[in-house]
């Protein structure tokens, strides 16, 4: 079974997807971490984030492993544990830049699809329901206002001791939104058959329960048909 959870930065999709994967005993695929890893590597190797072909070449060489349980997953890139390093705003922006190139998205497609070979999967990102897994069984698109999303990210960064103003975070969220929504390939948008959940006034647990209900409903429908 494949469940996709897409949405913009700060919509709560990572937290929710990890918990859904854990509750269902599924593999958790953080596709954003894949783009972040490439953004990180491009920066480290001095590859221009405007050069799609060079980035695609780089993408085809990466060896990425996710280890540990969904709520405590480590990201290992070419043997290096980069879990914390890829969570900065700077790498988020680099990820958004590298992800605009069609060649890069094509180079990373199979890597993402391979995860579904291993069993039940909860995939999270921007285009997992539209492009990566168009035949997913349950598709969810999470939204929330830019202010609510910026506030969540700001709280997270404060907790980590990062010195940044709310206005800077809001600006970064809005910039990344427009970059992700306006790119030509796989722009951020819900799949036609996705269930849209506005998380602005919902707790994490409420969102998780709603998704688990959708999964249950899908299972009931599926078993009653067979
Ligand atoms: O979800 P995130 O913030 O970790 O994603 C970082 C960037 O990666 C995001 O701004 C756009 C890109 N991305 C993408 O283009 N497609 C995905 N499926 C996931 C992320």
mmCIF file of C-alpha atoms and ligand atoms in Angstrom:
data_model
loop_
_atom_site.group_PDB
_atom_site.id
_atom_site.type_symbol
_atom_site.label_atom_id
_atom_site.label_comp_id
_atom_site.label_asym_id
_atom_site.label_seq_id
_atom_site.Cartn_x
_atom_site.Cartn_y
_atom_site.Cartn_z
ATOM 1 C CA UNK A 1 0.000 0.000 0.000
ATOM 2 C CA UNK A 2 1.238 3.517 -0.858
ATOM 3 C CA UNK A 3 0.120 6.631 1.010
ATOM 4 C CA UNK A 4 1.307 10.037 -0.224
ATOM 5 C CA UNK A 5 1.338 13.183 1.892
ATOM 6 C CA UNK A 6 2.238 16.361 0.019
ATOM 7 C CA UNK A 7 2.154 20.034 0.886
ATOM 8 C CA UNK A 8 4.173 23.217 1.284
ATOM 9 C CA UNK A 9 6.955 23.856 3.820
ATOM 10 C CA UNK A 10 5.570 24.041 7.349
ATOM 11 C CA UNK A 11 2.231 22.371 6.575
ATOM 12 C CA UNK A 12 3.136 19.716 9.154
ATOM 13 C CA UNK A 13 3.599 16.977 6.583
ATOM 14 C CA UNK A 14 6.888 15.606 7.931
ATOM 15 C CA UNK A 15 5.673 15.242 11.517
ATOM 16 C CA UNK A 16 2.365 13.799 10.363
ATOM 17 C CA UNK A 17 3.879 11.423 7.786
ATOM 18 C CA UNK A 18 6.364 10.010 10.329
ATOM 19 C CA UNK A 19 3.575 9.321 12.823
ATOM 20 C CA UNK A 20 1.294 7.771 10.187
ATOM 21 C CA UNK A 21 4.155 5.521 9.017
ATOM 22 C CA UNK A 22 4.909 4.489 12.589
ATOM 23 C CA UNK A 23 1.257 3.738 13.417
ATOM 24 C CA UNK A 24 0.822 1.651 10.261
ATOM 25 C CA UNK A 25 4.256 -0.021 10.441
ATOM 26 C CA UNK A 26 5.136 1.364 6.998
ATOM 27 C CA UNK A 27 8.418 2.628 5.567
ATOM 28 C CA UNK A 28 8.699 6.420 5.713
ATOM 29 C CA UNK A 29 10.094 8.205 2.668
ATOM 30 C CA UNK A 30 11.109 11.842 3.138
ATOM 31 C CA UNK A 31 11.560 12.980 -0.483
ATOM 32 C CA UNK A 32 12.495 16.500 0.685
ATOM 33 C CA UNK A 33 15.556 14.958 2.371
ATOM 34 C CA UNK A 34 16.618 13.627 -1.047
ATOM 35 C CA UNK A 35 16.497 17.121 -2.613
ATOM 36 C CA UNK A 36 18.143 18.583 0.492
ATOM 37 C CA UNK A 37 20.959 15.995 0.225
ATOM 38 C CA UNK A 38 21.554 17.009 -3.377
ATOM 39 C CA UNK A 39 21.484 20.707 -2.430
ATOM 40 C CA UNK A 40 24.008 19.995 0.322
ATOM 41 C CA UNK A 41 26.274 17.994 -1.986
ATOM 42 C CA UNK A 42 26.107 20.642 -4.732
ATOM 43 C CA UNK A 43 27.168 23.266 -2.217
ATOM 44 C CA UNK A 44 29.978 21.084 -0.865
ATOM 45 C CA UNK A 45 31.306 20.236 -4.328
ATOM 46 C CA UNK A 46 30.856 23.765 -5.654
ATOM 47 C CA UNK A 47 28.323 22.752 -8.338
ATOM 48 C CA UNK A 48 26.240 25.698 -9.578
ATOM 49 C CA UNK A 49 22.560 25.296 -8.557
ATOM 50 C CA UNK A 50 21.608 26.790 -11.959
ATOM 51 C CA UNK A 51 23.359 23.998 -13.903
ATOM 52 C CA UNK A 52 20.687 21.284 -14.324
ATOM 53 C CA UNK A 53 22.885 18.879 -16.273
ATOM 54 C CA UNK A 54 25.757 18.883 -13.808
ATOM 55 C CA UNK A 55 23.310 18.531 -10.931
ATOM 56 C CA UNK A 56 21.568 15.593 -12.622
ATOM 57 C CA UNK A 57 24.941 13.892 -13.060
ATOM 58 C CA UNK A 58 25.678 14.478 -9.404
ATOM 59 C CA UNK A 59 22.204 13.158 -8.505
ATOM 60 C CA UNK A 60 22.838 9.915 -10.365
ATOM 61 C CA UNK A 61 25.933 9.224 -8.246
ATOM 62 C CA UNK A 62 24.423 9.704 -4.803
ATOM 63 C CA UNK A 63 24.033 6.789 -2.451
ATOM 64 C CA UNK A 64 21.380 7.612 0.072
ATOM 65 C CA UNK A 65 20.327 5.525 3.034
ATOM 66 C CA UNK A 66 17.656 6.195 5.600
ATOM 67 C CA UNK A 67 18.188 4.341 8.836
ATOM 68 C CA UNK A 68 16.197 4.028 12.035
ATOM 69 C CA UNK A 69 12.548 4.298 12.873
ATOM 70 C CA UNK A 70 10.329 6.901 11.087
ATOM 71 C CA UNK A 71 10.298 9.325 14.034
ATOM 72 C CA UNK A 72 14.052 9.061 14.512
ATOM 73 C CA UNK A 73 15.370 8.633 11.008
ATOM 74 C CA UNK A 74 18.985 9.349 10.064
ATOM 75 C CA UNK A 75 19.997 10.470 6.564
ATOM 76 C CA UNK A 76 23.262 8.947 5.356
ATOM 77 C CA UNK A 77 24.685 10.388 2.133
ATOM 78 C CA UNK A 78 27.631 8.531 0.598
ATOM 79 C CA UNK A 79 28.461 7.193 4.071
ATOM 80 C CA UNK A 80 28.238 10.609 5.799
ATOM 81 C CA UNK A 81 25.513 11.258 8.404
ATOM 82 C CA UNK A 82 24.027 14.587 7.267
ATOM 83 C CA UNK A 83 20.760 14.449 9.256
ATOM 84 C CA UNK A 84 21.206 17.744 11.115
ATOM 85 C CA UNK A 85 23.271 19.484 8.449
ATOM 86 C CA UNK A 86 20.502 19.448 5.834
ATOM 87 C CA UNK A 87 17.867 21.028 8.121
ATOM 88 C CA UNK A 88 19.071 24.630 7.814
ATOM 89 C CA UNK A 89 17.123 27.328 5.917
ATOM 90 C CA UNK A 90 20.149 27.672 3.622
ATOM 91 C CA UNK A 91 20.043 24.018 2.545
ATOM 92 C CA UNK A 92 16.228 24.230 2.261
ATOM 93 C CA UNK A 93 16.688 27.031 -0.243
ATOM 94 C CA UNK A 94 19.440 25.105 -2.096
ATOM 95 C CA UNK A 95 17.084 22.079 -2.256
ATOM 96 C CA UNK A 96 14.334 24.251 -3.693
ATOM 97 C CA UNK A 97 16.762 25.580 -6.335
ATOM 98 C CA UNK A 98 18.135 22.192 -7.442
ATOM 99 C CA UNK A 99 14.618 20.732 -7.524
ATOM 100 C CA UNK A 100 13.534 23.172 -10.279
ATOM 101 C CA UNK A 101 15.540 21.342 -12.961
ATOM 102 C CA UNK A 102 13.648 18.676 -14.971
ATOM 103 C CA UNK A 103 16.879 16.659 -15.422
ATOM 104 C CA UNK A 104 17.354 16.522 -11.655
ATOM 105 C CA UNK A 105 13.760 15.405 -11.007
ATOM 106 C CA UNK A 106 14.088 12.699 -13.672
ATOM 107 C CA UNK A 107 17.386 11.497 -12.193
ATOM 108 C CA UNK A 108 15.821 11.148 -8.740
ATOM 109 C CA UNK A 109 12.543 9.518 -9.784
ATOM 110 C CA UNK A 110 13.617 5.868 -9.758
ATOM 111 C CA UNK A 111 15.485 6.293 -6.478
ATOM 112 C CA UNK A 112 12.177 7.367 -4.906
ATOM 113 C CA UNK A 113 10.089 4.648 -6.578
ATOM 114 C CA UNK A 114 12.468 1.931 -5.357
ATOM 115 C CA UNK A 115 11.233 2.520 -1.820
ATOM 116 C CA UNK A 116 7.788 1.195 -2.747
ATOM 117 C CA UNK A 117 9.330 -2.179 -3.641
ATOM 118 C CA UNK A 118 10.091 -2.802 -0.002
ATOM 119 C CA UNK A 119 6.478 -2.887 1.282
ATOM 120 C CA UNK A 120 3.914 -0.490 2.705
ATOM 121 C CA UNK A 121 5.106 3.084 2.159
ATOM 122 C CA UNK A 122 4.253 6.547 3.428
ATOM 123 C CA UNK A 123 5.883 9.045 1.044
ATOM 124 C CA UNK A 124 6.026 12.726 1.860
ATOM 125 C CA UNK A 125 6.978 15.716 -0.310
ATOM 126 C CA UNK A 126 5.636 18.021 -3.021
ATOM 127 C CA UNK A 127 4.839 15.729 -5.952
ATOM 128 C CA UNK A 128 4.618 12.242 -4.479
ATOM 129 C CA UNK A 129 0.880 11.990 -5.282
ATOM 130 C CA UNK A 130 1.082 13.690 -8.686
ATOM 131 C CA UNK A 131 4.332 12.423 -10.253
ATOM 132 C CA UNK A 132 6.275 9.905 -8.174
ATOM 133 C CA UNK A 133 3.378 7.639 -7.160
ATOM 134 C CA UNK A 134 0.375 8.610 -9.341
ATOM 135 C CA UNK A 135 -1.245 5.246 -8.498
ATOM 136 C CA UNK A 136 -0.956 5.659 -4.718
ATOM 137 C CA UNK A 137 -3.909 4.252 -2.773
ATOM 138 C CA UNK A 138 -4.449 7.162 -0.410
ATOM 139 C CA UNK A 139 -3.342 10.707 -1.332
ATOM 140 C CA UNK A 140 -3.377 13.597 1.079
ATOM 141 C CA UNK A 141 -2.458 17.261 0.528
ATOM 142 C CA UNK A 142 -1.852 19.325 3.651
ATOM 143 C CA UNK A 143 -2.159 23.108 3.638
ATOM 144 C CA UNK A 144 -2.018 25.940 6.192
ATOM 145 C CA UNK A 145 -1.722 29.712 5.884
ATOM 146 C CA UNK A 146 1.801 31.097 5.287
ATOM 147 C CA UNK A 147 1.680 32.843 8.694
ATOM 148 C CA UNK A 148 0.784 29.636 10.568
ATOM 149 C CA UNK A 149 3.492 27.714 8.708
ATOM 150 C CA UNK A 150 6.112 30.404 9.352
ATOM 151 C CA UNK A 151 5.179 30.456 13.047
ATOM 152 C CA UNK A 152 5.664 26.672 13.270
ATOM 153 C CA UNK A 153 9.055 26.860 11.586
ATOM 154 C CA UNK A 154 10.061 29.844 13.728
ATOM 155 C CA UNK A 155 9.196 27.930 16.934
ATOM 156 C CA UNK A 156 11.205 24.935 15.700
ATOM 157 C CA UNK A 157 14.249 27.103 14.935
ATOM 158 C CA UNK A 158 13.968 28.924 18.284
ATOM 159 C CA UNK A 159 13.967 25.574 20.067
ATOM 160 C CA UNK A 160 17.145 24.650 18.220
ATOM 161 C CA UNK A 161 18.723 27.917 19.385
ATOM 162 C CA UNK A 162 18.852 29.443 15.882
ATOM 163 C CA UNK A 163 18.829 33.265 15.945
ATOM 164 C CA UNK A 164 16.350 34.441 13.332
ATOM 165 C CA UNK A 165 13.367 36.825 13.282
ATOM 166 C CA UNK A 166 9.775 35.765 12.536
ATOM 167 C CA UNK A 167 9.753 38.153 9.543
ATOM 168 C CA UNK A 168 12.816 36.435 8.059
ATOM 169 C CA UNK A 169 11.183 33.012 8.422
ATOM 170 C CA UNK A 170 7.913 34.269 6.887
ATOM 171 C CA UNK A 171 9.822 35.757 3.966
ATOM 172 C CA UNK A 172 11.732 32.500 3.441
ATOM 173 C CA UNK A 173 8.475 30.449 3.564
ATOM 174 C CA UNK A 174 6.786 32.747 1.021
ATOM 175 C CA UNK A 175 9.818 32.780 -1.278
ATOM 176 C CA UNK A 176 10.117 28.986 -1.215
ATOM 177 C CA UNK A 177 6.332 28.612 -1.792
ATOM 178 C CA UNK A 178 6.406 30.739 -4.901
ATOM 179 C CA UNK A 179 9.590 29.013 -6.164
ATOM 180 C CA UNK A 180 8.046 25.547 -5.635
ATOM 181 C CA UNK A 181 4.619 26.456 -7.055
ATOM 182 C CA UNK A 182 5.858 28.310 -10.128
ATOM 183 C CA UNK A 183 8.465 25.865 -11.437
ATOM 184 C CA UNK A 184 7.662 24.255 -14.785
ATOM 185 C CA UNK A 185 8.145 20.619 -13.734
ATOM 186 C CA UNK A 186 6.085 19.017 -11.004
ATOM 187 C CA UNK A 187 4.929 22.288 -9.419
ATOM 188 C CA UNK A 188 3.498 22.118 -5.927
ATOM 189 C CA UNK A 189 -0.186 21.298 -6.378
ATOM 190 C CA UNK A 190 -2.607 18.678 -5.066
ATOM 191 C CA UNK A 191 -3.310 15.595 -7.177
ATOM 192 C CA UNK A 192 -6.867 15.602 -8.587
ATOM 193 C CA UNK A 193 -7.700 12.642 -6.368
ATOM 194 C CA UNK A 194 -5.997 13.956 -3.208
ATOM 195 C CA UNK A 195 -7.899 14.749 -0.019
ATOM 196 C CA UNK A 196 -7.020 18.308 1.026
ATOM 197 C CA UNK A 197 -6.669 18.941 4.760
ATOM 198 C CA UNK A 198 -6.165 22.487 6.099
ATOM 199 C CA UNK A 199 -4.051 22.008 9.233
ATOM 200 C CA UNK A 200 -4.157 25.680 10.395
ATOM 201 C CA UNK A 201 -6.552 24.905 13.246
ATOM 202 C CA UNK A 202 -5.857 21.209 13.784
ATOM 203 C CA UNK A 203 -3.444 19.485 16.148
ATOM 204 C CA UNK A 204 -0.899 17.005 14.800
ATOM 205 C CA UNK A 205 -2.898 14.159 16.378
ATOM 206 C CA UNK A 206 -6.113 15.300 14.708
ATOM 207 C CA UNK A 207 -4.428 15.321 11.300
ATOM 208 C CA UNK A 208 -2.883 11.879 11.909
ATOM 209 C CA UNK A 209 -6.302 10.476 12.940
ATOM 210 C CA UNK A 210 -7.939 11.891 9.811
ATOM 211 C CA UNK A 211 -5.368 10.227 7.599
ATOM 212 C CA UNK A 212 -5.666 6.912 9.447
ATOM 213 C CA UNK A 213 -9.451 7.130 8.911
ATOM 214 C CA UNK A 214 -8.877 7.619 5.170
ATOM 215 C CA UNK A 215 -6.610 4.560 5.145
ATOM 216 C CA UNK A 216 -9.233 2.517 7.037
ATOM 217 C CA UNK A 217 -11.944 3.668 4.644
ATOM 218 C CA UNK A 218 -9.789 2.692 1.668
ATOM 219 C CA UNK A 219 -9.122 -0.741 3.198
ATOM 220 C CA UNK A 220 -12.847 -1.346 3.928
ATOM 221 C CA UNK A 221 -13.834 -0.351 0.406
ATOM 222 C CA UNK A 222 -11.103 -2.489 -1.054
ATOM 223 C CA UNK A 223 -11.981 -5.605 0.951
ATOM 224 C CA UNK A 224 -15.722 -5.246 0.378
ATOM 225 C CA UNK A 225 -15.074 -5.071 -3.395
ATOM 226 C CA UNK A 226 -12.982 -8.242 -3.529
HETATM 227 O O1 LIG B 1 10.001 19.297 2.367
HETATM 228 P P1 LIG B 1 11.330 19.997 2.440
HETATM 229 O O2 LIG B 1 11.231 21.394 2.992
HETATM 230 O O3 LIG B 1 12.370 19.191 3.138
HETATM 231 O O4 LIG B 1 11.812 20.145 0.898
HETATM 232 C C1 LIG B 1 12.937 20.909 0.536
HETATM 233 C C2 LIG B 1 12.804 21.369 -0.934
HETATM 234 O O5 LIG B 1 12.905 20.241 -1.814
HETATM 235 C C3 LIG B 1 11.493 22.037 -1.288
HETATM 236 O O6 LIG B 1 11.557 23.445 -1.144
HETATM 237 C C4 LIG B 1 11.252 21.656 -2.727
HETATM 238 C C5 LIG B 1 12.023 20.388 -2.914
HETATM 239 N N1 LIG B 1 11.156 19.194 -2.990
HETATM 240 C C6 LIG B 1 10.622 18.896 -4.233
HETATM 241 O O7 LIG B 1 10.803 19.650 -5.172
HETATM 242 N N2 LIG B 1 9.877 17.762 -4.388
HETATM 243 C C7 LIG B 1 9.645 16.942 -3.354
HETATM 244 N N3 LIG B 1 8.918 15.823 -3.559
HETATM 245 C C8 LIG B 1 10.169 17.249 -2.074
HETATM 246 C C9 LIG B 1 10.918 18.393 -1.920
#
